[in-house]
């Protein structure tokens, strides 16, 4: 490889391997699109071919979706015989992604025609770093969550030292952690939920993956430097290799379609409906795809939306006929939508979210105030950032002082207050949301932090 050092490469074969979960696959695909667009720019003139490695199940999900011509799918067997059992056996599934994917991945590498220049792997796939190191292929580890969440996992030793590892949530949830480098004070209850599950197997799987990241050659965050400057700076000092924030990793452009958010086409019925609503009047509601709320809670949410009198667009999976019957012309329930198009629509004025990182970044990109209803994993932590640190949203549970079940009257009152365009508290929140929107737009513009990181990353992998 000595010649590669002296003579910069002009074409690269990238192998991208996401963790087999919706948010992870989306983030990896979007990153590949962004990388391709940057590589093609006059600055780099780099030809990329990307082999996107997914399980057979995932090929079924996304195989027919539009993708750039330079991305081709390569498959490995499903990690469990039936991945639809994932919800029932989450720990078994996550465990299998760590123990069962590595070997078929290596066999696939042997079958690929072109030599591989770099592997970009999801940080949760701990084996990828080892495979790359064994074969002398550099590995970039992509962390599809906030850098702060990475840092919390990475500094678990500090939690242990301070007696904050494996705590009883109901007794100690309000105690605060203020000793993790770069992370503003956070209470134990807001740490990623796997820190306070009785069953610690999931936590140990996550910790194993995070500790292996230190053996990679690059660490990529789907976050934006300006959103988490202290924590990213602190991590940069701890790692001996480049740490790059490259977010927002949203489909803000598409090689074939130019700018997605300036050419909103009203080709879907829900976009047509949105276009007939007053500016900023609609609350967009999406509470996650895979880990959903209880059916009793859904009834209360539906009732609350209806009673509030506020216009809403609600993306809900499963059987929603009983809610649809109660919808009047102010509400619409749909099973799926192009979320970023909806969020960027001028009629949408608020986003009720479960705080998945992907959705949160899209909400920031669209400049919207948010109502948060985190359910698990990193969602509780992200909700804390939105509410406490960025002050661009309200926590639904806290605002309604609800117990385990939020009541419709409380939900209705909250929604009304949240969407009241005249109120000063809402105006303040909107102003800050627009500031974050500005930050996220600047990050990906020429001279912006994410753009410059992407350029450095490309230069580095091309051997400049
Ligand atoms: C984010 O998640 C939403 C809802 O699950 C989905 O519709 C959208 O395509 C995702 N976007 C990205 C950028 O991953
Ligand atoms: C895509 O692949 C073709 C064929 O190798 C190459 O000519 C082109 O430059 C590539 N495009 C990008 C954006 O890398
Ligand atoms: C946590 O604390 C509560 C209140 O003291 C107690 O009822 C519960 O049993 C504890 N849970 C565990 C797992 O120790």
GROMACS .gro file of C-alpha atoms and ligand atoms in nm:
model
  506
    1UNK     CA    1   0.000   0.000   0.000
    2UNK     CA    2   0.304   0.228  -0.010
    3UNK     CA    3   0.201   0.372  -0.346
    4UNK     CA    4  -0.133   0.471  -0.199
    5UNK     CA    5   0.051   0.691   0.048
    6UNK     CA    6   0.248   0.880  -0.214
    7UNK     CA    7  -0.016   0.894  -0.486
    8UNK     CA    8  -0.363   1.002  -0.377
    9UNK     CA    9  -0.640   0.766  -0.475
   10UNK     CA   10  -0.900   0.887  -0.727
   11UNK     CA   11  -1.154   0.614  -0.678
   12UNK     CA   12  -1.257   0.438  -0.361
   13UNK     CA   13  -1.456   0.133  -0.272
   14UNK     CA   14  -1.644   0.191   0.052
   15UNK     CA   15  -1.820  -0.084   0.244
   16UNK     CA   16  -2.097   0.053   0.463
   17UNK     CA   17  -2.258  -0.171   0.721
   18UNK     CA   18  -2.544  -0.042   0.937
   19UNK     CA   19  -2.690  -0.208   1.244
   20UNK     CA   20  -3.016  -0.376   1.133
   21UNK     CA   21  -3.261  -0.125   1.283
   22UNK     CA   22  -3.466   0.148   1.115
   23UNK     CA   23  -3.293   0.457   1.252
   24UNK     CA   24  -2.949   0.303   1.197
   25UNK     CA   25  -3.012   0.194   0.838
   26UNK     CA   26  -3.159   0.535   0.751
   27UNK     CA   27  -2.869   0.720   0.907
   28UNK     CA   28  -2.610   0.508   0.724
   29UNK     CA   29  -2.788   0.544   0.389
   30UNK     CA   30  -2.820   0.918   0.431
   31UNK     CA   31  -2.456   0.945   0.524
   32UNK     CA   32  -2.361   0.750   0.211
   33UNK     CA   33  -2.564   0.990  -0.003
   34UNK     CA   34  -2.398   1.289   0.158
   35UNK     CA   35  -2.055   1.133   0.113
   36UNK     CA   36  -2.120   1.062  -0.255
   37UNK     CA   37  -2.234   1.416  -0.321
   38UNK     CA   38  -1.929   1.560  -0.146
   39UNK     CA   39  -1.692   1.323  -0.326
   40UNK     CA   40  -1.828   1.428  -0.665
   41UNK     CA   41  -1.771   1.798  -0.593
   42UNK     CA   42  -1.488   1.974  -0.781
   43UNK     CA   43  -1.290   1.992  -0.459
   44UNK     CA   44  -1.249   1.614  -0.442
   45UNK     CA   45  -1.334   1.467  -0.782
   46UNK     CA   46  -1.333   1.134  -0.609
   47UNK     CA   47  -1.518   0.838  -0.755
   48UNK     CA   48  -1.693   0.633  -0.493
   49UNK     CA   49  -1.852   0.295  -0.513
   50UNK     CA   50  -2.038   0.194  -0.202
   51UNK     CA   51  -2.133  -0.160  -0.110
   52UNK     CA   52  -2.415  -0.128   0.140
   53UNK     CA   53  -2.431  -0.442   0.350
   54UNK     CA   54  -2.768  -0.535   0.498
   55UNK     CA   55  -2.946  -0.846   0.613
   56UNK     CA   56  -3.188  -1.018   0.376
   57UNK     CA   57  -3.478  -0.893   0.584
   58UNK     CA   58  -3.362  -0.536   0.534
   59UNK     CA   59  -3.321  -0.583   0.162
   60UNK     CA   60  -3.691  -0.668   0.161
   61UNK     CA   61  -3.767  -0.343   0.345
   62UNK     CA   62  -3.553  -0.101   0.146
   63UNK     CA   63  -3.449  -0.290  -0.167
   64UNK     CA   64  -3.700  -0.108  -0.385
   65UNK     CA   65  -3.634   0.240  -0.244
   66UNK     CA   66  -3.459   0.497  -0.455
   67UNK     CA   67  -3.085   0.512  -0.405
   68UNK     CA   68  -2.790   0.666  -0.587
   69UNK     CA   69  -2.651   0.449  -0.869
   70UNK     CA   70  -2.313   0.421  -0.696
   71UNK     CA   71  -2.464   0.242  -0.399
   72UNK     CA   72  -2.526  -0.129  -0.440
   73UNK     CA   73  -2.675  -0.363  -0.186
   74UNK     CA   74  -2.493  -0.671  -0.066
   75UNK     CA   75  -2.666  -0.906   0.174
   76UNK     CA   76  -2.581  -1.130   0.463
   77UNK     CA   77  -2.824  -1.375   0.627
   78UNK     CA   78  -3.067  -1.252   0.891
   79UNK     CA   79  -2.919  -1.252   1.237
   80UNK     CA   80  -3.213  -1.440   1.387
   81UNK     CA   81  -3.434  -1.691   1.203
   82UNK     CA   82  -3.728  -1.458   1.245
   83UNK     CA   83  -3.636  -1.099   1.298
   84UNK     CA   84  -3.999  -1.020   1.353
   85UNK     CA   85  -3.946  -1.171   1.694
   86UNK     CA   86  -3.723  -0.874   1.770
   87UNK     CA   87  -3.975  -0.691   1.984
   88UNK     CA   88  -4.029  -1.002   2.193
   89UNK     CA   89  -3.660  -1.076   2.232
   90UNK     CA   90  -3.475  -0.750   2.211
   91UNK     CA   91  -3.175  -0.875   2.408
   92UNK     CA   92  -3.145  -1.188   2.196
   93UNK     CA   93  -3.158  -0.976   1.884
   94UNK     CA   94  -2.898  -0.723   1.993
   95UNK     CA   95  -2.676  -1.004   2.116
   96UNK     CA   96  -2.704  -1.181   1.781
   97UNK     CA   97  -2.599  -0.866   1.594
   98UNK     CA   98  -2.275  -0.884   1.790
   99UNK     CA   99  -2.209  -1.256   1.760
  100UNK     CA  100  -2.373  -1.368   1.436
  101UNK     CA  101  -2.303  -1.098   1.179
  102UNK     CA  102  -1.925  -1.080   1.178
  103UNK     CA  103  -1.853  -1.410   1.012
  104UNK     CA  104  -2.093  -1.376   0.717
  105UNK     CA  105  -1.966  -1.021   0.677
  106UNK     CA  106  -1.611  -1.148   0.638
  107UNK     CA  107  -1.717  -1.408   0.385
  108UNK     CA  108  -1.891  -1.132   0.195
  109UNK     CA  109  -1.573  -0.923   0.192
  110UNK     CA  110  -1.398  -1.220   0.032
  111UNK     CA  111  -1.660  -1.232  -0.242
  112UNK     CA  112  -1.648  -0.861  -0.334
  113UNK     CA  113  -1.481  -0.794  -0.669
  114UNK     CA  114  -1.301  -0.474  -0.577
  115UNK     CA  115  -1.056  -0.436  -0.293
  116UNK     CA  116  -1.208  -0.242  -0.004
  117UNK     CA  117  -1.055   0.095   0.087
  118UNK     CA  118  -1.261   0.169   0.395
  119UNK     CA  119  -1.535   0.018   0.607
  120UNK     CA  120  -1.792   0.249   0.758
  121UNK     CA  121  -1.971   0.056   1.028
  122UNK     CA  122  -2.234   0.133   1.285
  123UNK     CA  123  -2.069   0.168   1.625
  124UNK     CA  124  -2.303  -0.097   1.767
  125UNK     CA  125  -2.148  -0.361   1.542
  126UNK     CA  126  -1.843  -0.414   1.759
  127UNK     CA  127  -1.691  -0.687   1.537
  128UNK     CA  128  -1.644  -0.458   1.236
  129UNK     CA  129  -1.343  -0.282   1.388
  130UNK     CA  130  -1.174  -0.614   1.454
  131UNK     CA  131  -1.243  -0.741   1.102
  132UNK     CA  132  -1.102  -0.422   0.952
  133UNK     CA  133  -0.791  -0.429   1.169
  134UNK     CA  134  -0.723  -0.790   1.089
  135UNK     CA  135  -0.743  -0.717   0.716
  136UNK     CA  136  -0.567  -0.386   0.722
  137UNK     CA  137  -0.875  -0.196   0.613
  138UNK     CA  138  -0.938   0.129   0.802
  139UNK     CA  139  -1.271   0.143   0.983
  140UNK     CA  140  -1.478   0.455   1.044
  141UNK     CA  141  -1.725   0.400   1.326
  142UNK     CA  142  -2.055   0.583   1.274
  143UNK     CA  143  -2.243   0.670   1.593
  144UNK     CA  144  -2.606   0.742   1.500
  145UNK     CA  145  -2.701   0.912   1.826
  146UNK     CA  146  -2.593   1.230   2.007
  147UNK     CA  147  -2.222   1.255   2.086
  148UNK     CA  148  -2.326   1.314   2.449
  149UNK     CA  149  -2.486   0.972   2.464
  150UNK     CA  150  -2.166   0.820   2.330
  151UNK     CA  151  -1.972   1.005   2.596
  152UNK     CA  152  -2.199   0.880   2.874
  153UNK     CA  153  -2.145   0.519   2.765
  154UNK     CA  154  -1.777   0.580   2.709
  155UNK     CA  155  -1.736   0.719   3.061
  156UNK     CA  156  -1.926   0.451   3.246
  157UNK     CA  157  -1.620   0.409   3.468
  158UNK     CA  158  -1.696   0.755   3.610
  159UNK     CA  159  -2.054   0.649   3.685
  160UNK     CA  160  -1.917   0.344   3.864
  161UNK     CA  161  -1.669   0.554   4.066
  162UNK     CA  162  -1.946   0.788   4.174
  163UNK     CA  163  -2.184   0.511   4.272
  164UNK     CA  164  -2.417   0.593   3.983
  165UNK     CA  165  -2.400   0.262   3.803
  166UNK     CA  166  -2.698   0.029   3.843
  167UNK     CA  167  -2.908   0.260   4.055
  168UNK     CA  168  -3.267   0.238   4.172
  169UNK     CA  169  -3.455   0.485   3.955
  170UNK     CA  170  -3.745   0.547   4.191
  171UNK     CA  171  -3.513   0.627   4.480
  172UNK     CA  172  -3.233   0.813   4.307
  173UNK     CA  173  -3.368   0.937   3.974
  174UNK     CA  174  -3.328   1.302   4.076
  175UNK     CA  175  -2.959   1.278   4.169
  176UNK     CA  176  -2.742   1.464   3.925
  177UNK     CA  177  -2.437   1.362   3.726
  178UNK     CA  178  -2.206   1.654   3.661
  179UNK     CA  179  -1.865   1.494   3.616
  180UNK     CA  180  -1.871   1.357   3.261
  181UNK     CA  181  -1.636   1.567   3.046
  182UNK     CA  182  -1.830   1.820   2.840
  183UNK     CA  183  -2.175   1.710   2.954
  184UNK     CA  184  -2.395   1.957   3.134
  185UNK     CA  185  -2.550   1.841   3.458
  186UNK     CA  186  -2.803   1.563   3.398
  187UNK     CA  187  -3.018   1.370   3.644
  188UNK     CA  188  -2.995   0.993   3.664
  189UNK     CA  189  -3.350   0.953   3.538
  190UNK     CA  190  -3.248   1.119   3.210
  191UNK     CA  191  -2.957   0.886   3.139
  192UNK     CA  192  -3.023   0.638   2.856
  193UNK     CA  193  -3.289   0.405   2.994
  194UNK     CA  194  -3.072   0.095   2.972
  195UNK     CA  195  -2.871   0.231   3.265
  196UNK     CA  196  -3.160   0.168   3.500
  197UNK     CA  197  -3.308  -0.155   3.370
  198UNK     CA  198  -3.294  -0.437   3.620
  199UNK     CA  199  -3.166  -0.664   3.347
  200UNK     CA  200  -2.822  -0.534   3.256
  201UNK     CA  201  -2.748  -0.754   2.955
  202UNK     CA  202  -2.842  -0.485   2.705
  203UNK     CA  203  -2.626  -0.233   2.885
  204UNK     CA  204  -2.328  -0.465   2.874
  205UNK     CA  205  -2.375  -0.523   2.501
  206UNK     CA  206  -2.379  -0.147   2.442
  207UNK     CA  207  -2.075  -0.092   2.661
  208UNK     CA  208  -1.880  -0.358   2.478
  209UNK     CA  209  -1.955  -0.196   2.142
  210UNK     CA  210  -1.859   0.148   2.266
  211UNK     CA  211  -1.530   0.034   2.414
  212UNK     CA  212  -1.430  -0.125   2.081
  213UNK     CA  213  -1.477   0.208   1.903
  214UNK     CA  214  -1.138   0.318   2.039
  215UNK     CA  215  -0.973   0.064   1.807
  216UNK     CA  216  -1.124   0.220   1.491
  217UNK     CA  217  -0.948   0.478   1.270
  218UNK     CA  218  -1.222   0.741   1.263
  219UNK     CA  219  -1.524   0.822   1.474
  220UNK     CA  220  -1.814   0.988   1.294
  221UNK     CA  221  -2.103   1.155   1.476
  222UNK     CA  222  -2.434   1.219   1.304
  223UNK     CA  223  -2.460   1.522   1.531
  224UNK     CA  224  -2.358   1.883   1.472
  225UNK     CA  225  -2.054   2.031   1.645
  226UNK     CA  226  -2.237   2.348   1.750
  227UNK     CA  227  -2.508   2.142   1.923
  228UNK     CA  228  -2.261   1.967   2.151
  229UNK     CA  229  -1.933   2.161   2.132
  230UNK     CA  230  -1.797   2.083   2.479
  231UNK     CA  231  -1.856   1.712   2.463
  232UNK     CA  232  -1.717   1.678   2.111
  233UNK     CA  233  -1.408   1.876   2.204
  234UNK     CA  234  -1.357   1.663   2.512
  235UNK     CA  235  -1.384   1.343   2.307
  236UNK     CA  236  -1.142   1.476   2.046
  237UNK     CA  237  -0.882   1.503   2.318
  238UNK     CA  238  -0.941   1.150   2.436
  239UNK     CA  239  -0.911   0.986   2.095
  240UNK     CA  240  -0.583   0.945   1.912
  241UNK     CA  241  -0.760   0.950   1.575
  242UNK     CA  242  -0.996   1.194   1.399
  243UNK     CA  243  -1.340   1.253   1.550
  244UNK     CA  244  -1.577   1.417   1.303
  245UNK     CA  245  -1.930   1.548   1.348
  246UNK     CA  246  -2.106   1.538   1.012
  247UNK     CA  247  -2.473   1.607   1.090
  248UNK     CA  248  -2.747   1.669   1.029
  249UNK     CA  249  -2.749   1.338   0.845
  250UNK     CA  250  -3.088   1.400   0.687
  251UNK     CA  251  -3.168   1.376   0.317
  252UNK     CA  252  -3.120   1.748   0.272
  253UNK     CA  253  -3.014   1.691  -0.078
  254UNK     CA  254  -3.028   1.407  -0.311
  255UNK     CA  255  -2.784   1.377  -0.602
  256UNK     CA  256  -3.065   1.319  -0.849
  257UNK     CA  257  -3.328   1.549  -0.713
  258UNK     CA  258  -3.129   1.855  -0.611
  259UNK     CA  259  -3.273   2.019  -0.308
  260UNK     CA  260  -3.544   1.821  -0.142
  261UNK     CA  261  -3.679   2.090   0.080
  262UNK     CA  262  -3.710   2.369  -0.171
  263UNK     CA  263  -3.894   2.160  -0.428
  264UNK     CA  264  -4.174   2.028  -0.217
  265UNK     CA  265  -4.413   1.867  -0.455
  266UNK     CA  266  -4.763   1.820  -0.336
  267UNK     CA  267  -4.782   1.471  -0.471
  268UNK     CA  268  -4.920   1.311  -0.156
  269UNK     CA  269  -5.272   1.363  -0.025
  270UNK     CA  270  -5.140   1.464   0.317
  271UNK     CA  271  -4.924   1.736   0.160
  272UNK     CA  272  -5.227   1.863  -0.027
  273UNK     CA  273  -5.420   1.866   0.298
  274UNK     CA  274  -5.135   2.050   0.472
  275UNK     CA  275  -5.129   2.310   0.199
  276UNK     CA  276  -5.491   2.397   0.270
  277UNK     CA  277  -5.417   2.476   0.639
  278UNK     CA  278  -5.309   2.814   0.784
  279UNK     CA  279  -4.937   2.877   0.841
  280UNK     CA  280  -4.780   2.707   1.146
  281UNK     CA  281  -5.121   2.579   1.256
  282UNK     CA  282  -5.067   2.204   1.237
  283UNK     CA  283  -4.913   1.983   1.506
  284UNK     CA  284  -4.728   1.691   1.350
  285UNK     CA  285  -4.736   1.383   1.574
  286UNK     CA  286  -4.510   1.081   1.536
  287UNK     CA  287  -4.437   0.864   1.835
  288UNK     CA  288  -4.197   0.616   1.683
  289UNK     CA  289  -4.231   0.317   1.462
  290UNK     CA  290  -4.114   0.006   1.637
  291UNK     CA  291  -4.153   0.061   2.009
  292UNK     CA  292  -4.496   0.210   2.040
  293UNK     CA  293  -4.710   0.329   2.327
  294UNK     CA  294  -4.986   0.123   2.488
  295UNK     CA  295  -5.327   0.104   2.333
  296UNK     CA  296  -5.490   0.275   2.635
  297UNK     CA  297  -5.242   0.561   2.600
  298UNK     CA  298  -5.314   0.584   2.228
  299UNK     CA  299  -5.683   0.633   2.311
  300UNK     CA  300  -5.599   0.919   2.546
  301UNK     CA  301  -5.367   1.079   2.291
  302UNK     CA  302  -5.635   1.052   2.021
  303UNK     CA  303  -5.891   1.202   2.259
  304UNK     CA  304  -5.654   1.480   2.360
  305UNK     CA  305  -5.573   1.574   2.002
  306UNK     CA  306  -5.942   1.582   1.917
  307UNK     CA  307  -6.046   1.783   2.226
  308UNK     CA  308  -5.769   2.037   2.182
  309UNK     CA  309  -5.927   2.181   1.869
  310UNK     CA  310  -5.577   2.212   1.723
  311UNK     CA  311  -5.512   2.090   1.369
  312UNK     CA  312  -5.297   1.780   1.358
  313UNK     CA  313  -5.133   1.529   1.130
  314UNK     CA  314  -5.065   1.203   1.309
  315UNK     CA  315  -4.849   0.921   1.179
  316UNK     CA  316  -4.959   0.603   1.354
  317UNK     CA  317  -4.904   0.242   1.263
  318UNK     CA  318  -5.139  -0.043   1.334
  319UNK     CA  319  -5.515  -0.038   1.349
  320UNK     CA  320  -5.622   0.324   1.371
  321UNK     CA  321  -5.979   0.293   1.241
  322UNK     CA  322  -6.129   0.369   1.584
  323UNK     CA  323  -5.938   0.701   1.592
  324UNK     CA  324  -6.008   0.790   1.231
  325UNK     CA  325  -6.381   0.767   1.289
  326UNK     CA  326  -6.354   1.049   1.543
  327UNK     CA  327  -6.137   1.272   1.324
  328UNK     CA  328  -6.301   1.582   1.189
  329UNK     CA  329  -6.162   1.805   0.917
  330UNK     CA  330  -5.899   1.937   1.160
  331UNK     CA  331  -5.717   1.609   1.196
  332UNK     CA  332  -5.562   1.349   0.972
  333UNK     CA  333  -5.415   1.009   1.061
  334UNK     CA  334  -5.183   0.837   0.817
  335UNK     CA  335  -4.966   0.525   0.840
  336UNK     CA  336  -4.652   0.677   0.689
  337UNK     CA  337  -4.522   1.001   0.541
  338UNK     CA  338  -4.212   1.162   0.407
  339UNK     CA  339  -4.132   1.312   0.741
  340UNK     CA  340  -3.881   1.578   0.644
  341UNK     CA  341  -4.113   1.716   0.376
  342UNK     CA  342  -4.392   1.736   0.630
  343UNK     CA  343  -4.176   1.898   0.898
  344UNK     CA  344  -4.051   2.158   0.652
  345UNK     CA  345  -4.403   2.242   0.533
  346UNK     CA  346  -4.504   2.596   0.623
  347UNK     CA  347  -4.836   2.483   0.772
  348UNK     CA  348  -4.663   2.273   1.036
  349UNK     CA  349  -4.596   2.464   1.358
  350UNK     CA  350  -4.496   2.196   1.607
  351UNK     CA  351  -4.367   1.843   1.637
  352UNK     CA  352  -4.479   1.593   1.899
  353UNK     CA  353  -4.199   1.336   1.897
  354UNK     CA  354  -4.071   1.027   2.078
  355UNK     CA  355  -3.724   1.187   2.049
  356UNK     CA  356  -3.552   0.937   1.825
  357UNK     CA  357  -3.229   1.104   1.716
  358UNK     CA  358  -3.319   1.095   1.349
  359UNK     CA  359  -3.655   1.262   1.412
  360UNK     CA  360  -3.501   1.514   1.650
  361UNK     CA  361  -3.242   1.617   1.393
  362UNK     CA  362  -3.516   1.652   1.133
  363UNK     CA  363  -3.716   1.865   1.375
  364UNK     CA  364  -3.413   2.087   1.435
  365UNK     CA  365  -3.347   2.111   1.062
  366UNK     CA  366  -3.707   2.224   1.013
  367UNK     CA  367  -3.681   2.477   1.299
  368UNK     CA  368  -3.978   2.345   1.496
  369UNK     CA  369  -4.062   2.361   1.869
  370UNK     CA  370  -4.118   2.010   2.004
  371UNK     CA  371  -4.334   1.825   2.251
  372UNK     CA  372  -4.139   1.529   2.383
  373UNK     CA  373  -4.263   1.186   2.487
  374UNK     CA  374  -3.951   0.973   2.514
  375UNK     CA  375  -4.003   0.603   2.563
  376UNK     CA  376  -3.667   0.436   2.605
  377UNK     CA  377  -3.301   0.406   2.511
  378UNK     CA  378  -3.143   0.742   2.429
  379UNK     CA  379  -3.482   0.912   2.390
  380UNK     CA  380  -3.501   1.022   2.753
  381UNK     CA  381  -3.159   1.183   2.723
  382UNK     CA  382  -3.245   1.356   2.396
  383UNK     CA  383  -3.566   1.487   2.550
  384UNK     CA  384  -3.356   1.638   2.829
  385UNK     CA  385  -3.140   1.822   2.571
  386UNK     CA  386  -3.447   1.959   2.395
  387UNK     CA  387  -3.621   2.071   2.711
  388UNK     CA  388  -3.339   2.172   2.950
  389UNK     CA  389  -3.039   2.261   2.733
  390UNK     CA  390  -3.177   2.392   2.403
  391UNK     CA  391  -3.512   2.504   2.548
  392UNK     CA  392  -3.691   2.430   2.225
  393UNK     CA  393  -3.957   2.206   2.368
  394UNK     CA  394  -4.167   2.077   2.656
  395UNK     CA  395  -4.174   1.736   2.815
  396UNK     CA  396  -4.532   1.608   2.791
  397UNK     CA  397  -4.516   1.396   3.108
  398UNK     CA  398  -4.370   1.677   3.313
  399UNK     CA  399  -4.611   1.940   3.180
  400UNK     CA  400  -4.920   1.728   3.238
  401UNK     CA  401  -4.785   1.590   3.566
  402UNK     CA  402  -4.921   1.260   3.439
  403UNK     CA  403  -4.846   0.930   3.600
  404UNK     CA  404  -4.812   0.625   3.384
  405UNK     CA  405  -5.116   0.717   3.181
  406UNK     CA  406  -5.151   1.068   3.042
  407UNK     CA  407  -5.513   1.183   3.044
  408UNK     CA  408  -5.685   1.334   2.743
  409UNK     CA  409  -5.802   1.653   2.919
  410UNK     CA  410  -5.445   1.727   3.026
  411UNK     CA  411  -5.310   1.646   2.681
  412UNK     CA  412  -5.570   1.870   2.518
  413UNK     CA  413  -5.482   2.162   2.748
  414UNK     CA  414  -5.112   2.119   2.683
  415UNK     CA  415  -5.148   2.100   2.305
  416UNK     CA  416  -5.362   2.413   2.303
  417UNK     CA  417  -5.103   2.604   2.503
  418UNK     CA  418  -4.816   2.467   2.293
  419UNK     CA  419  -4.975   2.564   1.962
  420UNK     CA  420  -5.097   2.907   2.076
  421UNK     CA  421  -4.911   3.126   1.828
  422UNK     CA  422  -4.991   3.438   2.033
  423UNK     CA  423  -4.824   3.328   2.355
  424UNK     CA  424  -4.487   3.469   2.455
  425UNK     CA  425  -4.358   3.138   2.590
  426UNK     CA  426  -4.423   2.980   2.255
  427UNK     CA  427  -4.264   3.274   2.072
  428UNK     CA  428  -3.949   3.231   2.281
  429UNK     CA  429  -3.934   2.862   2.207
  430UNK     CA  430  -3.987   2.921   1.835
  431UNK     CA  431  -3.711   3.178   1.832
  432UNK     CA  432  -3.466   2.931   1.980
  433UNK     CA  433  -3.584   2.658   1.743
  434UNK     CA  434  -3.509   2.891   1.452
  435UNK     CA  435  -3.162   2.952   1.596
  436UNK     CA  436  -3.094   2.580   1.597
  437UNK     CA  437  -3.229   2.557   1.246
  438UNK     CA  438  -2.982   2.823   1.142
  439UNK     CA  439  -2.699   2.633   1.310
  440UNK     CA  440  -2.790   2.311   1.132
  441UNK     CA  441  -2.813   2.486   0.795
  442UNK     CA  442  -2.478   2.655   0.844
  443UNK     CA  443  -2.307   2.332   0.947
  444UNK     CA  444  -2.365   2.176   0.607
  445UNK     CA  445  -2.305   2.491   0.403
  446UNK     CA  446  -1.964   2.576   0.256
  447UNK     CA  447  -1.729   2.661   0.545
  448UNK     CA  448  -1.961   2.501   0.800
  449UNK     CA  449  -1.836   2.256   1.063
  450UNK     CA  450  -1.991   1.942   0.919
  451UNK     CA  451  -1.896   2.032   0.564
  452UNK     CA  452  -1.533   2.089   0.663
  453UNK     CA  453  -1.528   1.762   0.856
  454UNK     CA  454  -1.666   1.576   0.560
  455UNK     CA  455  -1.395   1.729   0.340
  456UNK     CA  456  -1.121   1.629   0.584
  457UNK     CA  457  -1.262   1.279   0.609
  458UNK     CA  458  -1.263   1.241   0.230
  459UNK     CA  459  -0.912   1.383   0.200
  460UNK     CA  460  -0.792   1.148   0.467
  461UNK     CA  461  -0.944   0.830   0.324
  462UNK     CA  462  -0.815   0.923  -0.023
  463UNK     CA  463  -0.465   0.945   0.124
  464UNK     CA  464  -0.409   1.318   0.079
  465LIG     C1  465  -3.655   0.939   1.026
  465LIG     O1  466  -3.759   0.867   1.081
  465LIG     C2  467  -3.881   0.886   1.018
  465LIG     C3  468  -3.986   0.817   1.099
  465LIG     O2  469  -3.946   0.689   1.139
  465LIG     C4  470  -3.873   0.837   0.874
  465LIG     O3  471  -3.994   0.859   0.808
  465LIG     C5  472  -3.763   0.913   0.805
  465LIG     O4  473  -3.744   0.864   0.677
  465LIG     C6  474  -3.635   0.903   0.884
  465LIG     N1  475  -3.541   0.994   0.825
  465LIG     C7  476  -3.412   0.971   0.824
  465LIG     C8  477  -3.329   1.082   0.774
  465LIG     O5  478  -3.360   0.868   0.864
  466LIG     C1  479  -2.013   0.662  -0.969
  466LIG     O1  480  -1.951   0.558  -1.038
  466LIG     C2  481  -1.910   0.590  -1.169
  466LIG     C3  482  -1.856   0.463  -1.235
  466LIG     O2  483  -1.745   0.415  -1.165
  466LIG     C4  484  -1.807   0.701  -1.165
  466LIG     O3  485  -1.770   0.740  -1.293
  466LIG     C5  486  -1.867   0.822  -1.091
  466LIG     O4  487  -1.770   0.921  -1.073
  466LIG     C6  488  -1.918   0.779  -0.955
  466LIG     N1  489  -1.987   0.891  -0.891
  466LIG     C7  490  -1.953   0.937  -0.770
  466LIG     C8  491  -2.038   1.048  -0.717
  466LIG     O5  492  -1.864   0.891  -0.704
  467LIG     C1  493  -3.636   0.068   4.436
  467LIG     O1  494  -3.683   0.148   4.541
  467LIG     C2  495  -3.823   0.135   4.568
  467LIG     C3  496  -3.861   0.241   4.670
  467LIG     O2  497  -3.773   0.238   4.779
  467LIG     C4  498  -3.851  -0.007   4.611
  467LIG     O3  499  -3.988  -0.023   4.636
  467LIG     C5  500  -3.807  -0.102   4.502
  467LIG     O4  501  -3.824  -0.234   4.542
  467LIG     C6  502  -3.660  -0.079   4.463
  467LIG     N1  503  -3.632  -0.157   4.346
  467LIG     C7  504  -3.525  -0.236   4.340
  467LIG     C8  505  -3.508  -0.307   4.209
  467LIG     O5  506  -3.447  -0.252   4.428
   0.00000   0.00000   0.00000
